[in-house]
Short mmCIF file of C-alpha atoms and ligand atoms in Angstrom, two decimals:
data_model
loop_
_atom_site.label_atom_id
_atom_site.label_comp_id
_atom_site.label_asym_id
_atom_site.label_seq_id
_atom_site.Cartn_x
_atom_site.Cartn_y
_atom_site.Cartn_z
CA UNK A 1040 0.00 0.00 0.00
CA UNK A 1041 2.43 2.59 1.12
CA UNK A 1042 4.89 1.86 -2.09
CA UNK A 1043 1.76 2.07 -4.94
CA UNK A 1044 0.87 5.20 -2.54
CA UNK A 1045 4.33 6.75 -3.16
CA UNK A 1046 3.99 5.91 -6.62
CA UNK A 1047 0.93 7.84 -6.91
CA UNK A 1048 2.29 10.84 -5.20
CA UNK A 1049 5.27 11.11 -7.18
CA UNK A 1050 3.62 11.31 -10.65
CA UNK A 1051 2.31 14.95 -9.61
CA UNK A 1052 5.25 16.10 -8.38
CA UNK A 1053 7.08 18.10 -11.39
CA UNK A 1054 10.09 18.44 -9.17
CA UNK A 1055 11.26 15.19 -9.43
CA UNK A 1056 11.02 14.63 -13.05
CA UNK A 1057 12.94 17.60 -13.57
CA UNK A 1058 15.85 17.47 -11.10
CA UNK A 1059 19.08 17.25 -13.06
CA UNK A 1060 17.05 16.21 -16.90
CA UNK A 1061 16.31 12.78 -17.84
CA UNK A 1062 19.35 11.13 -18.25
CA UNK A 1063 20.80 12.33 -14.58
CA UNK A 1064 20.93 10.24 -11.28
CA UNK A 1065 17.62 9.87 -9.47
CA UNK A 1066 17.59 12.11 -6.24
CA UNK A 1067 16.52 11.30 -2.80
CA UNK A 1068 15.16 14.48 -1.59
CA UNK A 1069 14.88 14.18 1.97
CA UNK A 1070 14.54 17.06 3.52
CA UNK A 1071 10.39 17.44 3.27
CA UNK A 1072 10.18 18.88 7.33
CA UNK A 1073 12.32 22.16 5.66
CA UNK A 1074 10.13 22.58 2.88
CA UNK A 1075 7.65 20.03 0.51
CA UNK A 1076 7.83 19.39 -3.15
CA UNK A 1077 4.93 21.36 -4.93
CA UNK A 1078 2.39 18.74 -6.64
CA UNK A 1079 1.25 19.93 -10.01
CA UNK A 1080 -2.21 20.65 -8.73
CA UNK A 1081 -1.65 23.40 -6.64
CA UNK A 1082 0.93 24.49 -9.21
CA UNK A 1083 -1.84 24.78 -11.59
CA UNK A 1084 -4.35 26.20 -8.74
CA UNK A 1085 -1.66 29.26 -8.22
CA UNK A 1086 -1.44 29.87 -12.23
CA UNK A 1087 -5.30 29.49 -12.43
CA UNK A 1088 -5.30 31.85 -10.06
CA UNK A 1089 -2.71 33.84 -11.60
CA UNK A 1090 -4.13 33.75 -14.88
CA UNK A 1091 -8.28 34.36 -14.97
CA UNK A 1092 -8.32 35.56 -11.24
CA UNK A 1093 -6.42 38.46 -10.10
CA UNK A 1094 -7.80 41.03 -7.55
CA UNK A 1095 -7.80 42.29 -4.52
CA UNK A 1096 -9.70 40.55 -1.61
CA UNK A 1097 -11.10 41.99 0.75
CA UNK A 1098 -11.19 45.48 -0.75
CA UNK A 1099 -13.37 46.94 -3.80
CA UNK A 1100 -16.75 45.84 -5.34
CA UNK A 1101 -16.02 45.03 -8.76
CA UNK A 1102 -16.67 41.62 -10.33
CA UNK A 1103 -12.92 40.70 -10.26
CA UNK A 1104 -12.17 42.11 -6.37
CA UNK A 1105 -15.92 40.05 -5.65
CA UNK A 1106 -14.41 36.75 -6.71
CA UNK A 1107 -10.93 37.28 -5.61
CA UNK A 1108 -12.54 37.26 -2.11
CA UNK A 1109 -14.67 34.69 -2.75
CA UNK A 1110 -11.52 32.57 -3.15
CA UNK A 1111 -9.81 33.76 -0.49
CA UNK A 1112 -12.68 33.16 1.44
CA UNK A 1113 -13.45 30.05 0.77
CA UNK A 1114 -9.85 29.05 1.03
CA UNK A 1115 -10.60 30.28 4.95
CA UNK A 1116 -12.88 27.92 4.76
CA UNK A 1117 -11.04 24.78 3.56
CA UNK A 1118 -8.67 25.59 6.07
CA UNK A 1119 -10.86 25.63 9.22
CA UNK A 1120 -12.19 22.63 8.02
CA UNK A 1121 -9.02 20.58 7.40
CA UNK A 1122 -8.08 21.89 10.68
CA UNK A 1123 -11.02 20.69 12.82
CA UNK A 1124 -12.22 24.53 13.36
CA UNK A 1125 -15.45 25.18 14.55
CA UNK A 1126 -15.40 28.34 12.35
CA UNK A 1127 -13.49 29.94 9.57
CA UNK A 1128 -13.16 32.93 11.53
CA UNK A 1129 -11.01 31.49 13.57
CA UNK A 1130 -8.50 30.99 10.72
CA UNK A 1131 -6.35 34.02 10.27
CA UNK A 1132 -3.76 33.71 7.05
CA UNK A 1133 -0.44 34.93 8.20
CA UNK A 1134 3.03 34.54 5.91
CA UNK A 1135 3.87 31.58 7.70
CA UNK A 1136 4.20 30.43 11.15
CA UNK A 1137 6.86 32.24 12.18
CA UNK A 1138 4.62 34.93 11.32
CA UNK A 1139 1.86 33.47 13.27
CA UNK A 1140 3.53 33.23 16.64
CA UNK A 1141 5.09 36.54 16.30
CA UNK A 1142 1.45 37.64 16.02
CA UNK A 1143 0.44 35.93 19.03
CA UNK A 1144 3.24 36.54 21.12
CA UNK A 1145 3.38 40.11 20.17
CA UNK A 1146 -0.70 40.34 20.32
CA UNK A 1147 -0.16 39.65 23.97
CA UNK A 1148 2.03 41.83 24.95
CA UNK A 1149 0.61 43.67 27.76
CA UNK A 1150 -1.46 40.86 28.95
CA UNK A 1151 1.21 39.48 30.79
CA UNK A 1152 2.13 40.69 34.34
CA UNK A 1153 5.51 40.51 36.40
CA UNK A 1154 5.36 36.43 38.44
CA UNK A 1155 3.68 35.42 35.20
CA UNK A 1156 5.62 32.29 33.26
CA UNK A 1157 5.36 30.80 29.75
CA UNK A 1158 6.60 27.98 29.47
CA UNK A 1159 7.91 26.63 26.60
CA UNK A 1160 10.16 22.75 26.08
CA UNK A 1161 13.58 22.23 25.16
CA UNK A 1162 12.99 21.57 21.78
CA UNK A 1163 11.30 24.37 20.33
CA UNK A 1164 12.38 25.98 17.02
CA UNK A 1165 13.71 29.29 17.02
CA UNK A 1166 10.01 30.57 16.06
CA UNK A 1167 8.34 29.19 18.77
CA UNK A 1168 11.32 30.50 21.32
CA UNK A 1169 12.49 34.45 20.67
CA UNK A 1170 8.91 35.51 20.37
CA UNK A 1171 8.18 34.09 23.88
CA UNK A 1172 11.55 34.88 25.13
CA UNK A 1173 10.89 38.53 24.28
CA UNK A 1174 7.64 38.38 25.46
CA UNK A 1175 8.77 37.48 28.61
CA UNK A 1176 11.48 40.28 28.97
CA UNK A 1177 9.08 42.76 27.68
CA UNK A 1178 6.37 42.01 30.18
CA UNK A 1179 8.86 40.81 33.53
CA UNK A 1180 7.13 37.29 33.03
CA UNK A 1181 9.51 34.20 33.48
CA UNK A 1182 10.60 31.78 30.60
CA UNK A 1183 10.47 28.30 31.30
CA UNK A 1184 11.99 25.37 29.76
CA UNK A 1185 10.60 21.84 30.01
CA UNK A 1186 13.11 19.61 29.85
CA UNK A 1187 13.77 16.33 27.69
CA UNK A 1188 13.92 12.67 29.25
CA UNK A 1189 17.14 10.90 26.80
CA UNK A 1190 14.79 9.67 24.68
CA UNK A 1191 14.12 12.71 23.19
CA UNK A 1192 10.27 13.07 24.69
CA UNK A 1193 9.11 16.01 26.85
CA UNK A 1194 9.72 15.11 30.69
CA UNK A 1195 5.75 14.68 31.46
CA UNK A 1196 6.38 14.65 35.15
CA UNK A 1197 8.17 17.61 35.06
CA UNK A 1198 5.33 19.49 33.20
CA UNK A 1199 3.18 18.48 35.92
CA UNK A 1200 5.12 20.45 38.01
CA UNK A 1201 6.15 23.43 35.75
CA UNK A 1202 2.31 23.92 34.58
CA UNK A 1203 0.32 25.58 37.71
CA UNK A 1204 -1.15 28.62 39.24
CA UNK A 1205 1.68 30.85 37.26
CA UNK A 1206 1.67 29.79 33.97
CA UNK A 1207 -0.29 32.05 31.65
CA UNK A 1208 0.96 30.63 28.08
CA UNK A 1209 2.46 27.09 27.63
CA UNK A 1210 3.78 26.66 23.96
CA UNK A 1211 5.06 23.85 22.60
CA UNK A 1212 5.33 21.79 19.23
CA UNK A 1213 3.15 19.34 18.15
CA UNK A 1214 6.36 17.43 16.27
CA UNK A 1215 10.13 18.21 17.00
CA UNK A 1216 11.64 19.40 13.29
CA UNK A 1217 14.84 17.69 14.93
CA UNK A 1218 13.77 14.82 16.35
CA UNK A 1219 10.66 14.05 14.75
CA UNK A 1220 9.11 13.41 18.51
CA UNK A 1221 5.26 13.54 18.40
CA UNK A 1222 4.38 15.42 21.70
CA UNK A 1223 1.39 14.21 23.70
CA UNK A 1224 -0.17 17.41 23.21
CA UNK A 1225 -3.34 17.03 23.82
CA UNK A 1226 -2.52 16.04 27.78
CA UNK A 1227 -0.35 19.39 27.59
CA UNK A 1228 -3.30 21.25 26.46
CA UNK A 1229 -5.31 20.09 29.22
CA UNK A 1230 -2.90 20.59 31.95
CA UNK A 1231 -2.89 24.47 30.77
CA UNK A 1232 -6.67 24.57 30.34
CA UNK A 1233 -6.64 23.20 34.23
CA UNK A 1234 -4.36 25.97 35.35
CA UNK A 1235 -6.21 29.16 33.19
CA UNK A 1236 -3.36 29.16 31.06
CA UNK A 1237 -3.70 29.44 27.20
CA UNK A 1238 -2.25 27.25 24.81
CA UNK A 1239 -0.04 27.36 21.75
CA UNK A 1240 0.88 24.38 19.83
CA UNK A 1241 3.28 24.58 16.47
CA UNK A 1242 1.89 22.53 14.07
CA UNK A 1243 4.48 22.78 11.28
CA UNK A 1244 5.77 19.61 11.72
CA UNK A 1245 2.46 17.67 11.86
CA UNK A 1246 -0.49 18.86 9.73
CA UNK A 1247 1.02 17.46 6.62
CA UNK A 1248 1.69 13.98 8.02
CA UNK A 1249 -1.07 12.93 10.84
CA UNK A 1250 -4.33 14.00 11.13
CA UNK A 1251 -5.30 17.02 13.37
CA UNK A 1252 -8.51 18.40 14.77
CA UNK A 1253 -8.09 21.43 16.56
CA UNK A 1254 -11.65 21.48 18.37
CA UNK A 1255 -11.11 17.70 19.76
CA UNK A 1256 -7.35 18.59 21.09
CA UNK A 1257 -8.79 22.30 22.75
CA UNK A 1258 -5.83 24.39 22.04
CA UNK A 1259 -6.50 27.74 21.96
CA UNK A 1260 -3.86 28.89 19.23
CA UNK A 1261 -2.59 26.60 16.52
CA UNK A 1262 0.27 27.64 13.73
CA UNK A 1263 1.32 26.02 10.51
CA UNK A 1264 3.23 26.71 7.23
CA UNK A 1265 1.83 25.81 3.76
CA UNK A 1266 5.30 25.43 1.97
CA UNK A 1267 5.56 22.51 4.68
CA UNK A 1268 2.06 21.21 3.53
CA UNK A 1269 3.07 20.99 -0.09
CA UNK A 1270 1.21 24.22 -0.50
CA UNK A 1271 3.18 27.98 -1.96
CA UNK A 1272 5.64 29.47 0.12
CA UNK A 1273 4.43 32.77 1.81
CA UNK A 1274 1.08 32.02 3.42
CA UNK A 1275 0.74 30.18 6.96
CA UNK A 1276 -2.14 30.01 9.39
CA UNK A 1277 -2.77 31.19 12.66
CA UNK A 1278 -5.83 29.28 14.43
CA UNK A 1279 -6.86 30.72 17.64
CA UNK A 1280 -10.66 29.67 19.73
CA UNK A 1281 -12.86 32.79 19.35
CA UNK A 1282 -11.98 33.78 22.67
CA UNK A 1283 -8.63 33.46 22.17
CA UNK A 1284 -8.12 35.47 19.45
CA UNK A 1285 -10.25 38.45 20.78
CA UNK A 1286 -7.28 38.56 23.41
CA UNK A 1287 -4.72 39.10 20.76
CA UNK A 1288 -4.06 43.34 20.30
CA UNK A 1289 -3.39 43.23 16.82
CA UNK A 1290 0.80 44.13 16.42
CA UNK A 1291 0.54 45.26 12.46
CA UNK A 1292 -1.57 48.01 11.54
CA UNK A 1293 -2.83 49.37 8.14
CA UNK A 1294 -5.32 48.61 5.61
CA UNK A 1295 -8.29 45.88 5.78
CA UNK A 1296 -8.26 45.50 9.18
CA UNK A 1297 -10.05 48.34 10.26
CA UNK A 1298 -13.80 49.85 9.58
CA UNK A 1299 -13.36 53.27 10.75
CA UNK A 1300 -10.45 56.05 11.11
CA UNK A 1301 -11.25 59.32 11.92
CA UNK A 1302 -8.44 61.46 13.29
CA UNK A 1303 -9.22 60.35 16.86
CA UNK A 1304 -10.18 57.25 16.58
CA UNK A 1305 -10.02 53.78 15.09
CA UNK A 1306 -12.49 51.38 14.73
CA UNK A 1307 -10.91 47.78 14.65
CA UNK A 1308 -12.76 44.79 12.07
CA UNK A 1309 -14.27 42.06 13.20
CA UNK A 1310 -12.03 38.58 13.62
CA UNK A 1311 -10.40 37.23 11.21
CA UNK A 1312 -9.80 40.65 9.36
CA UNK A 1313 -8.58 42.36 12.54
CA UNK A 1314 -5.39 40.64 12.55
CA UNK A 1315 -5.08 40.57 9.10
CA UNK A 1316 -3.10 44.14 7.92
CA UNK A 1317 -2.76 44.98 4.32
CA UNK A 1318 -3.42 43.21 1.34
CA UNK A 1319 -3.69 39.21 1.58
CA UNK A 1320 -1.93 36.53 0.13
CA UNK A 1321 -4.89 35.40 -1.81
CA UNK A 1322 -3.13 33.11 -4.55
CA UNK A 1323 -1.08 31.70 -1.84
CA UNK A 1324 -4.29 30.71 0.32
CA UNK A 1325 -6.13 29.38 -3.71
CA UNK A 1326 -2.61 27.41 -3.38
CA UNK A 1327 -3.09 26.22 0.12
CA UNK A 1328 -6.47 24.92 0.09
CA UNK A 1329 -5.66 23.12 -3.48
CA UNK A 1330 -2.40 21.41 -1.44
CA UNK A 1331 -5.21 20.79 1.28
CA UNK A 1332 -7.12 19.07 -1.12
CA UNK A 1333 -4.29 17.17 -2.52
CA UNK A 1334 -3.61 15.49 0.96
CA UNK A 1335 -7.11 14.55 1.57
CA UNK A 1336 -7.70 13.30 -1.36
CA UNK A 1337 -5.08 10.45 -0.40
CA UNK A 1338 -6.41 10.46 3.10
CA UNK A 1339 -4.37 11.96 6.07
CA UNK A 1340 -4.21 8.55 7.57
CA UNK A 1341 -2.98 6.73 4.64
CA UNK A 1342 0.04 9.78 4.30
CA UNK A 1343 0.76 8.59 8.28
CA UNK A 1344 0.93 4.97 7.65
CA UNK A 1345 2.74 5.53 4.87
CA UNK A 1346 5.61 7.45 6.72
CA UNK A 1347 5.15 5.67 9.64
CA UNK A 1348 5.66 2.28 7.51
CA UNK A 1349 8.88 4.29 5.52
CA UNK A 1350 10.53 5.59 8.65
CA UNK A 1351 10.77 1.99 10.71
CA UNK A 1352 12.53 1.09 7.48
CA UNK A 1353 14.64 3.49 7.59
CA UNK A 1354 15.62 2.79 10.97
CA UNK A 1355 15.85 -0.74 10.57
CA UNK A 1356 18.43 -0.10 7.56
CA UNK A 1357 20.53 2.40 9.37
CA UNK A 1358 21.28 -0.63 11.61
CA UNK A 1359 23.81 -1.93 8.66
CA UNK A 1360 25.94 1.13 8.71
CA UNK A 1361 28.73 1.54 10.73
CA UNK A 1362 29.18 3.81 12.87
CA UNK A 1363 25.90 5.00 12.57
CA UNK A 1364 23.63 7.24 15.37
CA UNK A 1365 20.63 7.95 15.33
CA UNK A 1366 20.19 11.04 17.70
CA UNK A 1367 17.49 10.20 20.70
CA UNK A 1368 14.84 7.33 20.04
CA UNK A 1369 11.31 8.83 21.17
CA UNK A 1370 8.71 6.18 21.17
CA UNK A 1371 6.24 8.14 19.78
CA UNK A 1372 7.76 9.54 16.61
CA UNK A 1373 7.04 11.47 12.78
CA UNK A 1374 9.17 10.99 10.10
CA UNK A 1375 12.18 13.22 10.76
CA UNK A 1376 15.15 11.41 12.03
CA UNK A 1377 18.70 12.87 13.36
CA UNK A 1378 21.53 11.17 12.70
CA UNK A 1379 24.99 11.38 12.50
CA UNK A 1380 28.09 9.11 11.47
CA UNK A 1381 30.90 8.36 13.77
CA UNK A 1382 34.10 10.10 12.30
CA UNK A 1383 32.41 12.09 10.10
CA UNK A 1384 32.05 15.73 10.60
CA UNK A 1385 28.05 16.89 10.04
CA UNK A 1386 28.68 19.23 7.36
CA UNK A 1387 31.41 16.87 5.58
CA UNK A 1388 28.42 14.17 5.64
CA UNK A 1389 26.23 16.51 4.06
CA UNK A 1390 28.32 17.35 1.39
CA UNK A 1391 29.44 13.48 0.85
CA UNK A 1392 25.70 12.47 0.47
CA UNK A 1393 24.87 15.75 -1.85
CA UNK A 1394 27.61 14.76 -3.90
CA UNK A 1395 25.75 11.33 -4.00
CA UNK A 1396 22.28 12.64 -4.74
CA UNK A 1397 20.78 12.74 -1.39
CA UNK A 1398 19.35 15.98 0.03
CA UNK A 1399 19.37 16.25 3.41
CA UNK A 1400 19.58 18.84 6.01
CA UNK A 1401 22.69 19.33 8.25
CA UNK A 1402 23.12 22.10 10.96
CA UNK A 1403 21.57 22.95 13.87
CA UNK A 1404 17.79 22.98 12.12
CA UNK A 1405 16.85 26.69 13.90
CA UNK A 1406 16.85 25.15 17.10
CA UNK A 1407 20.15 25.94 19.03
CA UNK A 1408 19.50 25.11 22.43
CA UNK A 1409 18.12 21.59 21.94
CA UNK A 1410 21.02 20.86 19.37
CA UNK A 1411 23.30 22.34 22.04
CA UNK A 1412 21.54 20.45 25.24
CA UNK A 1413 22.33 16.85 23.08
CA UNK A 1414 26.34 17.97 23.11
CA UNK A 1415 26.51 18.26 19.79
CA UNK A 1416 27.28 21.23 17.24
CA UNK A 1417 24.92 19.95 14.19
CA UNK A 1418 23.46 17.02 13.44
CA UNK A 1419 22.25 15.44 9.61
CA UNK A 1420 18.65 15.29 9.61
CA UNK A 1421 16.76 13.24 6.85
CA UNK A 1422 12.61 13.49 7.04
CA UNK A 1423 10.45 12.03 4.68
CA UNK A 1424 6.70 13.05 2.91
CA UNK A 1425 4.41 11.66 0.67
CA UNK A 1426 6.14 10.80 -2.02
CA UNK A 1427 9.26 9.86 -0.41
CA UNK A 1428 9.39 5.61 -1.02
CA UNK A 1429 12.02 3.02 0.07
CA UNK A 1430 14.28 3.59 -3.02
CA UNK A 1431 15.04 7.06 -1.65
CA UNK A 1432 16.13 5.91 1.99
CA UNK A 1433 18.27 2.78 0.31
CA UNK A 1434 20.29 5.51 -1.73
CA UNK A 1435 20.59 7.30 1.73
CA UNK A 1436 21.78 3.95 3.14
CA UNK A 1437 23.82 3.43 0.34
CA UNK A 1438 25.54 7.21 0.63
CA UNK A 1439 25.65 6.24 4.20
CA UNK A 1440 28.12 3.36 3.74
CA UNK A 1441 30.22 5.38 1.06
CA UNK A 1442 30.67 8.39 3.35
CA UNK A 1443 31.90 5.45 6.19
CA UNK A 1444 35.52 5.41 3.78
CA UNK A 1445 36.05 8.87 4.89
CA UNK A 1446 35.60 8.56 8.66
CA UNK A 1447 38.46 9.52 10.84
N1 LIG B 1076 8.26 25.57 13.87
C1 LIG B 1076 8.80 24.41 13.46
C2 LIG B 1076 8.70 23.20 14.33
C3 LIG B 1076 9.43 24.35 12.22
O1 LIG B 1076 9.97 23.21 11.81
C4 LIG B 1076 9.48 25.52 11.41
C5 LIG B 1076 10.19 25.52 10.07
N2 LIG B 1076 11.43 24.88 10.06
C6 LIG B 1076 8.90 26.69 11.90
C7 LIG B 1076 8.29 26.67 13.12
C8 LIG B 1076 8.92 27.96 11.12
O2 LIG B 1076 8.22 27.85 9.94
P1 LIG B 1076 8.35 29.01 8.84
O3 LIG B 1076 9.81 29.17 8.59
O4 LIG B 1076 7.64 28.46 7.66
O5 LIG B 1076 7.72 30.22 9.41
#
């Protein structure tokens, strides 16, 4: 199932037809939790788009502004839906989700009061780290760090006793872009709900590749990328409960998201608009709700089993190289896995497998402190989507055991 699934997948992807010409080496591109391949659908929903649709949403009465915001709106809708969202107002379209915690983190500023903590783990990405860390200095609230057990999983016990009377945010990712840990969030989420505090979860690591519902899991602010849902680069989502978002002071300012200025006053728009300032990235939401489309029209289970089934190969065949580690072993896991090769420098096994075809990440993956907290300076990182099959991870077995010659 999961091979004739790949198969399937990889006939819409352009990108891999094209990657060097026809007569060149097949690449292994496996670096998906960076950035997806674009399937030719939503290729063809941007230059649709593109091509018969232009106008501005949300501004403007004529036919071509009309239906410009009808797209944009119902790609708000396809959105909250995919997502599990009661409503699409709920669903504001940010640039990303850097984007969409800088919004939230920055929305809040002056909701916070001195003896107030956030708490965040020890293996957030940078985006889901500096904006808290600044809220926190800007407010005289306390940062705090839930640790790691050395598999690589949050310490649950010791969010038990972080999460109490204090905490007023607790954000956390749903999946570690390092080490590919699936976080029991939904526990997490209730443990803040108990204590009053609200809850952010980055979901850029797990929309694509497991099924989500944000209703069912309770969160009250949920952020994802489209360019790591095999959507268009540029457009992200911030999902926040009603509620929630009313809380949020909106950080940009300017057109669209206000209904009246006067020279005293402004008049704010109703949610989603509000924290939505200047002109949208309509194409890029037609692109995301095509690439939404595209997943569920293979099912988001299927895509899960279908990693799931890839990634125990792949860790079963890293077993035959030498000198191979595999950085931290969480139980519950996605399909990102750290690794590195005894001998071998990170960088220098980057370069060795590019040389050989195989794309994968190396560095510290915009996550310092949890690369730094493992005692290591970088680590190789190869994670896997839809149409990655087993022929990619045996060439990244087989540039494995190549790159062992030039161990030291
Ligand atoms: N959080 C996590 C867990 C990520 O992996 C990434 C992207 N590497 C981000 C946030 C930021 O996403 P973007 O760069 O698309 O804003």
């Amino acid at each position: 199932e999961s091979a004739s699934l790949a198969a399937r997948v990889r006939e819409q992807i352009p990108a891999l037809r094209h990657e060097g010409g026809e007569a060149a080496r097949r690449w292994a591109y496996l670096d998906s939790a960076a950035t997806t391949l674009t399937p030719q659908p939503v290729i063809d929903a941007l230059s649709d788009f593109y091509a018969t649709e232009t106008g501005s949403a949300g501004r403007g009465g004529h036919w071509r502004a009309r239906r410009s915001t009808g797209r944009y709106e119902a790609a708000r809708e396809r959105v909250a839906a995919f997502l599990g969202a009661e409503t699409s107002a709920s669903v504001v379209f940010t640039r990303g989700a850097t984007h969409a915690l800088n919004l939230i983190a920055g929305g809040l500023r002056g909701a916070l009061r001195e003896g107030d903590e956030v708490v965040v783990s020890a293996m957030e990405h940078h985006a889901n780290l500096l904006p808290w860390r600044a809220l926190a200095e800007a407010s005289g609230a306390r940062l705090r760090v839930l640790p790691l057990n050395e598999r690589g999983e949050l310490d649950m016990d010791a969010a038990e006793a972080m999460i109490g009377a204090r905490t007023a945010v607790v954000a956390l990712t749903h999946v570690s872009n390092v080490l590919g840990t699936v976080n029991p969030v939904d526990e997490l989420v209730a443990m803040a709900r108990q204590h009053g505090a609200l809850s952010v979860i980055d979901g850029s690591q797990s929309v694509a590749h497991r099924a989500v519902d944000v209703t069912t899991l309770g969160c009250d602010f949920f952020v994802c990328s489209a360019h790591k849902m095999y959507g268009p680069t540029g457009v992200g989502v911030l999902y926040g409960r009603p509620e929630a978002l009313e809380r949020l002071r909106p950080v940009e300012l300017g057109g669209g998201m206000m209904t009246s200025v006067t020279e005293e006053e402004v008049v704010f728009a109703e949610l989603p608009n509000r924290l939505e300032a200047g002109t949208p990235p309509v194409a890029q939401a037609v692109g995301l709700a095509a690439a939404i489309a595209w997943m569920e029209g293979f099912g988001m289970e299927a895509l899960q089993r279908h990693e799931e089934e890839l990634t125990a190969y792949a860790l079963g065949r890293f077993e035959a190289v030498e000198g191979l580690e595999v950085v931290r072993r969480p139980r519950q896991r996605s399909a990102v896995i750290a690794f590195g090769l005894r001998g071998v420098d990170a960088y220098d096994l980057g370069e060795l497998l590019d040389a050989q075809n195989v794309a994968v990440r190396v560095g510290s993956h915009c996550a310092h402190p949890l690369v730094r907290a493992l005692g290591l300076c970088a680590t190789a990182r190869a994670s896997f989507g839809a149409y990655t099959d087993r022929d990619d991870v045996d060439a990244l077995i087989e540039a494995l055991m190549q790159a062992t010659h030039f161990s030291r």
